[in-house]
Short mmCIF file of C-alpha atoms and ligand atoms in Angstrom, two decimals:
data_model
loop_
_atom_site.label_atom_id
_atom_site.label_comp_id
_atom_site.label_asym_id
_atom_site.label_seq_id
_atom_site.Cartn_x
_atom_site.Cartn_y
_atom_site.Cartn_z
CA MET A 1 -56.72 -57.75 70.87
CA ASP A 2 -54.38 -59.55 73.45
CA GLN A 3 -57.04 -61.86 74.25
CA ILE A 4 -57.87 -63.13 70.62
CA THR A 5 -54.66 -62.72 68.87
CA PRO A 6 -52.74 -66.06 69.31
CA VAL A 7 -49.79 -65.99 71.23
CA ARG A 8 -47.53 -67.20 68.40
CA ASP A 9 -48.68 -64.37 66.19
CA ARG A 10 -47.92 -61.86 69.11
CA VAL A 11 -44.42 -63.31 69.49
CA ASP A 12 -43.57 -62.98 65.88
CA ALA A 13 -44.64 -59.38 66.00
CA LEU A 14 -42.36 -58.81 68.86
CA TYR A 15 -39.36 -59.47 66.59
CA GLU A 16 -39.64 -56.13 64.73
CA PRO A 17 -38.33 -54.05 67.65
CA VAL A 18 -35.08 -56.07 68.01
CA SER A 19 -34.67 -56.79 64.31
CA ARG A 20 -31.51 -54.52 64.03
CA LEU A 21 -29.88 -56.35 66.85
CA MET A 22 -30.28 -60.15 65.92
CA SER A 23 -31.20 -62.47 63.02
CA ARG A 24 -34.69 -63.97 62.85
CA GLU A 25 -33.05 -67.30 63.04
CA ASP A 26 -31.27 -66.31 66.33
CA TRP A 27 -34.63 -64.94 67.72
CA ALA A 28 -36.52 -68.09 66.75
CA ARG A 29 -33.89 -70.42 68.11
CA ASN A 30 -32.95 -68.59 71.46
CA TYR A 31 -35.83 -66.31 72.32
CA ALA A 32 -39.28 -67.05 70.89
CA ASP A 33 -40.23 -70.06 73.02
CA ASP A 34 -39.44 -68.30 76.49
CA ILE A 35 -41.18 -65.28 75.07
CA ALA A 36 -44.32 -67.28 74.27
CA ALA A 37 -44.40 -68.95 77.74
CA ILE A 38 -43.93 -65.48 79.39
CA LEU A 39 -46.74 -63.77 77.67
CA ARG A 40 -49.09 -66.73 78.53
CA LEU A 41 -47.77 -66.78 82.21
CA LYS A 42 -48.32 -63.07 82.63
CA GLN A 43 -52.08 -63.46 81.73
CA GLU A 44 -52.55 -66.66 83.97
CA ARG A 45 -50.67 -64.99 86.87
CA ASN A 46 -51.97 -61.53 86.35
CA ALA A 47 -48.58 -60.34 86.22
CA VAL A 48 -46.84 -57.07 85.28
CA ILE A 49 -43.01 -56.90 84.23
CA LEU A 50 -41.24 -53.87 85.11
CA ALA A 51 -37.71 -53.55 83.41
CA HIS A 52 -34.79 -51.39 84.07
CA ASN A 53 -33.23 -49.63 81.20
CA TYR A 54 -30.01 -51.98 81.62
CA GLN A 55 -32.03 -55.14 80.86
CA THR A 56 -31.12 -56.93 77.54
CA PRO A 57 -33.23 -55.95 74.51
CA GLU A 58 -35.22 -59.00 74.23
CA ILE A 59 -36.38 -58.28 77.85
CA PHE A 60 -36.69 -54.63 77.49
CA HIS A 61 -38.33 -54.44 74.04
CA CYS A 62 -40.34 -57.66 73.92
CA ILE A 63 -41.85 -58.78 77.26
CA SER A 64 -41.66 -55.82 79.72
CA ASP A 65 -44.77 -53.82 80.35
CA ILE A 66 -43.24 -50.79 82.01
CA ARG A 67 -39.67 -49.74 81.32
CA GLY A 68 -37.53 -47.02 82.94
CA ASP A 69 -34.86 -45.65 85.05
CA SER A 70 -34.93 -46.26 88.95
CA LEU A 71 -37.17 -43.27 89.58
CA ALA A 72 -39.59 -44.41 86.93
CA LEU A 73 -39.78 -47.88 88.28
CA ALA A 74 -40.55 -46.79 91.75
CA ARG A 75 -43.34 -44.56 90.61
CA GLU A 76 -44.86 -47.05 88.24
CA ALA A 77 -44.70 -49.85 90.69
CA GLN A 78 -47.17 -47.80 92.82
CA ARG A 79 -49.56 -47.46 89.79
CA THR A 80 -49.78 -50.93 88.73
CA GLU A 81 -53.14 -52.85 88.93
CA GLU A 82 -51.89 -56.48 88.52
CA ARG A 83 -51.56 -58.72 91.48
CA VAL A 84 -48.05 -60.03 90.88
CA ILE A 85 -45.10 -57.65 89.97
CA VAL A 86 -41.79 -59.31 88.42
CA MET A 87 -38.93 -56.94 88.65
CA ALA A 88 -36.59 -57.26 85.78
CA GLY A 89 -33.65 -55.34 87.57
CA VAL A 90 -31.78 -55.71 90.79
CA HIS A 91 -32.85 -56.66 94.30
CA PHE A 92 -33.03 -53.24 95.81
CA MET A 93 -35.53 -52.22 92.87
CA ALA A 94 -37.73 -55.24 93.89
CA GLU A 95 -37.66 -54.21 97.53
CA THR A 96 -38.80 -50.62 96.63
CA ALA A 97 -41.67 -52.09 94.48
CA LYS A 98 -42.57 -54.22 97.49
CA LEU A 99 -42.33 -51.11 99.94
CA MET A 100 -44.81 -49.20 97.64
CA ASN A 101 -47.02 -52.34 97.12
CA PRO A 102 -47.26 -54.46 100.53
CA ASP A 103 -50.19 -56.31 99.41
CA LYS A 104 -48.85 -57.55 96.02
CA THR A 105 -46.63 -60.28 95.26
CA VAL A 106 -43.40 -59.04 94.19
CA LEU A 107 -40.88 -61.49 92.43
CA ILE A 108 -37.25 -61.05 91.63
CA PRO A 109 -36.04 -63.73 89.17
CA ASP A 110 -32.68 -64.14 90.79
CA SER A 111 -32.15 -62.87 94.09
CA ARG A 112 -28.49 -62.84 93.70
CA ALA A 113 -29.04 -59.71 91.50
CA GLY A 114 -27.40 -57.36 93.96
CA CYS A 115 -25.69 -53.99 93.64
CA SER A 116 -22.14 -53.07 94.68
CA LEU A 117 -23.53 -49.60 95.92
CA ALA A 118 -26.28 -51.13 97.97
CA GLU A 119 -23.75 -53.65 99.47
CA SER A 120 -21.37 -51.05 100.47
CA ILE A 121 -23.02 -49.77 103.60
CA THR A 122 -25.07 -50.96 106.30
CA ALA A 123 -27.51 -49.55 108.87
CA GLU A 124 -24.81 -49.74 111.50
CA ASN A 125 -22.75 -47.36 109.37
CA VAL A 126 -25.56 -44.86 108.84
CA ARG A 127 -26.24 -44.77 112.58
CA ALA A 128 -22.57 -44.01 113.06
CA LEU A 129 -22.67 -41.08 110.45
CA LYS A 130 -25.93 -39.60 112.14
CA ALA A 131 -24.12 -39.62 115.53
CA ALA A 132 -20.94 -37.78 114.16
CA TYR A 133 -23.25 -35.15 112.22
CA PRO A 134 -26.18 -34.68 114.38
CA GLY A 135 -29.08 -32.88 112.81
CA VAL A 136 -27.72 -33.27 109.27
CA PRO A 137 -30.38 -34.80 107.05
CA VAL A 138 -29.59 -38.17 105.45
CA VAL A 139 -30.29 -38.34 101.49
CA THR A 140 -29.98 -42.06 100.46
CA TYR A 141 -29.75 -43.34 96.92
CA VAL A 142 -32.33 -45.78 96.30
CA ASN A 143 -29.44 -48.24 95.33
CA SER A 144 -29.63 -49.26 99.11
CA SER A 145 -31.08 -52.12 101.38
CA VAL A 146 -34.31 -51.48 103.29
CA ALA A 147 -32.34 -51.48 106.53
CA VAL A 148 -30.51 -48.33 105.19
CA LYS A 149 -33.59 -46.85 104.06
CA ALA A 150 -35.00 -47.27 107.36
CA GLU A 151 -32.24 -44.93 108.84
CA THR A 152 -32.88 -42.39 106.11
CA ASP A 153 -34.85 -39.01 105.95
CA ILE A 154 -35.29 -39.03 102.21
CA CYS A 155 -34.33 -41.29 99.19
CA CYS A 156 -33.10 -40.08 95.66
CA THR A 157 -32.35 -41.55 92.53
CA SER A 158 -29.97 -40.30 89.91
CA GLY A 159 -32.82 -38.59 88.01
CA ASN A 160 -34.11 -36.44 91.00
CA ALA A 161 -30.99 -36.15 93.22
CA ARG A 162 -30.40 -32.40 92.69
CA LYS A 163 -34.09 -31.54 93.24
CA ILE A 164 -34.25 -33.61 96.37
CA VAL A 165 -31.04 -32.27 97.92
CA GLU A 166 -32.34 -28.79 97.05
CA SER A 167 -35.70 -29.21 98.56
CA LEU A 168 -34.38 -29.69 101.91
CA GLY A 169 -33.22 -25.95 102.05
CA VAL A 170 -29.93 -26.74 103.97
CA SER A 171 -26.18 -26.10 103.26
CA ARG A 172 -25.04 -29.48 104.30
CA VAL A 173 -26.44 -33.11 103.77
CA ILE A 174 -25.34 -36.76 104.49
CA MET A 175 -25.40 -38.05 101.06
CA ILE A 176 -24.75 -42.02 100.78
CA PRO A 177 -23.81 -44.40 99.68
CA ASP A 178 -22.56 -43.18 96.24
CA GLU A 179 -19.55 -40.93 96.73
CA PHE A 180 -19.32 -40.00 93.11
CA LEU A 181 -23.08 -39.09 92.82
CA ALA A 182 -22.66 -36.85 95.85
CA ARG A 183 -19.59 -35.31 94.49
CA ASN A 184 -21.48 -34.57 91.18
CA ILE A 185 -24.37 -33.25 93.04
CA GLN A 186 -22.12 -30.99 95.37
CA LYS A 187 -20.53 -29.54 92.07
CA GLU A 188 -23.90 -28.69 90.74
CA THR A 189 -25.66 -27.38 93.78
CA GLY A 190 -22.75 -26.00 95.99
CA ILE A 191 -24.33 -27.90 98.95
CA GLU A 192 -21.85 -29.56 101.00
CA MET A 193 -21.99 -33.35 100.98
CA ILE A 194 -20.85 -35.72 103.69
CA THR A 195 -20.35 -38.91 101.65
CA TRP A 196 -19.74 -42.60 101.81
CA PRO A 197 -16.95 -44.48 99.77
CA GLY A 198 -19.68 -46.48 97.97
CA HIS A 199 -19.09 -46.90 94.19
CA CYS A 200 -20.93 -48.29 91.24
CA GLU A 201 -18.61 -51.40 90.06
CA VAL A 202 -19.77 -50.52 86.32
CA HIS A 203 -19.21 -46.61 86.51
CA GLU A 204 -16.21 -46.34 88.47
CA ARG A 205 -14.19 -48.11 85.93
CA PHE A 206 -14.58 -45.26 83.19
CA THR A 207 -11.60 -42.87 83.03
CA PRO A 208 -11.31 -39.47 81.62
CA LEU A 209 -8.35 -40.42 79.37
CA GLU A 210 -10.62 -43.18 77.84
CA ILE A 211 -13.54 -40.52 76.94
CA ARG A 212 -10.66 -38.17 75.50
CA GLN A 213 -9.28 -41.13 73.44
CA TYR A 214 -12.87 -41.82 72.11
CA ARG A 215 -13.24 -38.18 71.10
CA ARG A 216 -10.16 -38.27 69.22
CA MET A 217 -11.27 -41.45 67.38
CA HIS A 218 -14.59 -40.17 66.69
CA PRO A 219 -14.74 -36.42 66.04
CA GLY A 220 -18.01 -34.78 66.69
CA VAL A 221 -19.21 -37.74 69.02
CA VAL A 222 -21.69 -36.58 71.69
CA VAL A 223 -20.66 -37.97 75.12
CA LEU A 224 -23.57 -38.85 77.68
CA ALA A 225 -22.24 -39.93 81.23
CA HIS A 226 -24.17 -41.41 83.97
CA PRO A 227 -23.75 -39.42 87.32
CA GLU A 228 -22.43 -42.65 89.18
CA CYS A 229 -19.16 -41.90 87.07
CA PRO A 230 -16.45 -40.28 88.91
CA PRO A 231 -16.63 -36.33 88.71
CA GLU A 232 -13.64 -36.31 86.47
CA VAL A 233 -15.21 -38.46 83.86
CA VAL A 234 -18.56 -36.44 84.08
CA ALA A 235 -16.55 -33.30 83.48
CA GLU A 236 -15.50 -34.88 80.12
CA ALA A 237 -18.94 -35.32 78.91
CA ASP A 238 -21.46 -33.13 77.06
CA TYR A 239 -24.29 -34.08 79.31
CA SER A 240 -24.80 -36.18 82.40
CA GLY A 241 -28.25 -37.65 83.63
CA SER A 242 -29.98 -40.75 84.72
CA THR A 243 -30.69 -43.50 82.15
CA ALA A 244 -34.10 -41.97 81.34
CA GLY A 245 -32.29 -38.59 80.94
CA MET A 246 -29.77 -40.08 78.47
CA MET A 247 -32.50 -41.69 76.52
CA GLU A 248 -34.58 -38.39 76.33
CA PHE A 249 -31.47 -36.78 75.24
CA VAL A 250 -30.83 -39.31 72.45
CA ALA A 251 -34.40 -39.20 71.35
CA VAL A 252 -34.77 -35.55 71.10
CA GLN A 253 -31.37 -34.44 70.04
CA GLN A 254 -30.76 -37.31 67.66
CA PRO A 255 -26.92 -37.05 67.60
CA ARG A 256 -25.28 -38.42 64.56
CA LYS A 257 -22.82 -40.26 66.73
CA VAL A 258 -23.22 -40.65 70.44
CA LEU A 259 -21.01 -42.40 73.35
CA LEU A 260 -22.96 -43.48 76.32
CA VAL A 261 -20.64 -43.86 79.32
CA THR A 262 -22.69 -46.44 81.10
CA GLU A 263 -23.89 -50.07 81.16
CA CYS A 264 -23.88 -51.90 77.77
CA SER A 265 -27.43 -52.81 77.34
CA MET A 266 -28.32 -48.98 77.24
CA SER A 267 -26.63 -48.54 73.63
CA ASP A 268 -28.43 -51.64 72.34
CA ASN A 269 -32.00 -50.63 73.77
CA LEU A 270 -31.44 -47.01 72.28
CA ALA A 271 -30.11 -48.25 69.08
CA ALA A 272 -33.22 -50.13 68.48
CA LEU A 273 -35.22 -46.98 69.19
CA ASN A 274 -33.06 -44.56 67.32
CA PRO A 275 -31.97 -46.15 63.77
CA ALA A 276 -30.47 -42.87 62.61
CA VAL A 277 -27.95 -42.52 65.49
CA GLU A 278 -24.67 -44.34 65.55
CA PHE A 279 -23.61 -45.68 68.88
CA VAL A 280 -19.94 -45.85 69.95
CA ARG A 281 -19.71 -48.76 72.09
CA PRO A 282 -17.20 -48.72 74.95
CA CYS A 283 -19.31 -50.00 77.89
CA ASN A 284 -19.12 -52.10 81.16
CA LEU A 285 -21.52 -54.89 81.87
CA CYS A 286 -23.29 -55.01 85.31
CA PRO A 287 -23.10 -58.68 86.27
CA HIS A 288 -26.07 -58.20 88.64
CA MET A 289 -28.46 -56.82 85.90
CA LYS A 290 -27.22 -59.54 83.72
CA ARG A 291 -28.57 -62.34 86.13
CA ILE A 292 -32.14 -61.40 84.90
CA THR A 293 -32.71 -63.53 81.76
CA LEU A 294 -35.73 -64.72 79.65
CA ALA A 295 -35.27 -68.12 81.32
CA SER A 296 -35.18 -66.64 84.89
CA ILE A 297 -38.29 -64.59 84.27
CA ARG A 298 -40.06 -67.63 82.85
CA HIS A 299 -38.98 -69.57 85.88
CA ALA A 300 -39.93 -66.94 88.44
CA LEU A 301 -43.69 -66.95 86.67
CA GLU A 302 -43.88 -70.64 86.56
CA THR A 303 -42.87 -71.17 90.32
CA MET A 304 -43.77 -67.75 91.76
CA GLN A 305 -40.34 -67.56 93.31
CA GLU A 306 -38.38 -65.68 94.68
CA GLU A 307 -40.85 -63.58 96.62
CA VAL A 308 -39.42 -60.41 98.07
CA THR A 309 -40.25 -59.75 101.60
CA ILE A 310 -39.68 -56.89 103.96
CA PRO A 311 -39.05 -57.36 107.80
CA GLU A 312 -41.96 -55.89 109.56
CA ALA A 313 -39.76 -53.81 112.04
CA LEU A 314 -38.19 -51.82 109.01
CA PHE A 315 -41.17 -51.45 106.77
CA ALA A 316 -42.95 -48.28 107.73
CA ARG A 317 -39.54 -46.41 108.06
CA ALA A 318 -38.03 -47.48 104.95
CA ARG A 319 -41.39 -46.76 103.05
CA LEU A 320 -41.40 -43.26 104.52
CA SER A 321 -38.17 -42.45 102.97
CA VAL A 322 -39.29 -43.55 99.49
CA GLU A 323 -42.62 -41.75 99.86
CA ARG A 324 -41.06 -38.62 100.77
CA MET A 325 -38.84 -38.76 97.72
CA LEU A 326 -41.91 -39.43 95.59
CA ALA A 327 -43.91 -36.48 97.10
CA VAL A 328 -40.94 -34.08 95.91
P1 13P B 401 -30.92 -44.94 86.92
O1 13P B 401 -31.63 -45.77 85.89
O2 13P B 401 -31.90 -44.41 87.94
O3 13P B 401 -30.18 -43.94 86.16
O4 13P B 401 -29.83 -45.84 87.61
C1 13P B 401 -28.69 -46.47 87.05
C2 13P B 401 -28.43 -47.78 87.80
O5 13P B 401 -27.31 -47.92 87.91
C3 13P B 401 -29.36 -48.51 88.53
O6 13P B 401 -28.87 -49.55 89.18
FE1 SF4 B 402 -25.56 -51.34 90.99
FE2 SF4 B 402 -23.95 -50.23 89.17
FE3 SF4 B 402 -25.24 -52.42 88.67
FE4 SF4 B 402 -26.73 -50.27 88.88
S1 SF4 B 402 -25.18 -50.63 87.22
S2 SF4 B 402 -26.89 -52.36 89.62
S3 SF4 B 402 -25.49 -49.19 90.28
S4 SF4 B 402 -23.61 -52.10 90.13
#
């Protein structure tokens, strides 16, 4: 069907999932051309597009082949058959995809798409922590550089952090670089966490007071918070989980009104999928995720830039920390 349906018809059909979010005129004027070009280029380049849940709706719903949280993207990157992987997400996600697919070309549409957590810690910092706490296992959030992963025993994501920490069977771990995720997991598991003062610049800005005010303004609202939020904010929520966990919660529970304490595109993407749910929208934008646009994805496929590479000296050790996570 994909081979014989003209691209223009396929592009027209792609308006439907975002029709509640933008007018057809807006769609035709601002998005349709890039989408048509990307569909064509994907075939020509034998490329697959992976999109994180924080990508804007026209990327998430219209051109991506695989969507998900950091864990799903790491897993699915391993299963793709195409020769080229385009990561519609941030740089550490593209690095993880490359670690799992050394023989494929992995493209990041804008290499400036970083992450405040990944930038908060260096390999040198991790070596110092290991020297200060000898024998204590190092669990590193995937939101980290390859150099930091290479110093790590096992990686985790927000979707599997509890499971990973518990799988180690120890009473104390070094959990880096997200201080809030570590403190939230410590609260859930009782396992002592040696942490690092890294924070997500999107989630650290939410406050418990803000959540209480929204509850007063919207009686009965169901509050879902990402575990990168401070523990005091998570304590105000009805549920805390990864972006995939929040999506599943909304899809299954269909709350009348919901407040997602996370990045802005989550509510947009979920609103398109759950028309019966009303979304209260206080949110913070991730400037890094927002560097990825239809235009930058199109440009990446046209020029085959920017290609992600991993230093040879770090590759095997960094990959092992991700493989151990995927095996749990
Ligand atoms: P998850 O999608 O794994 O929950 O991660 C959120 C995030 O902030 C990724 O950068
Ligand atoms: Fe990093 Fe936070 Fe942006 Fe995710 S939302 S990429 S954790 S800064």
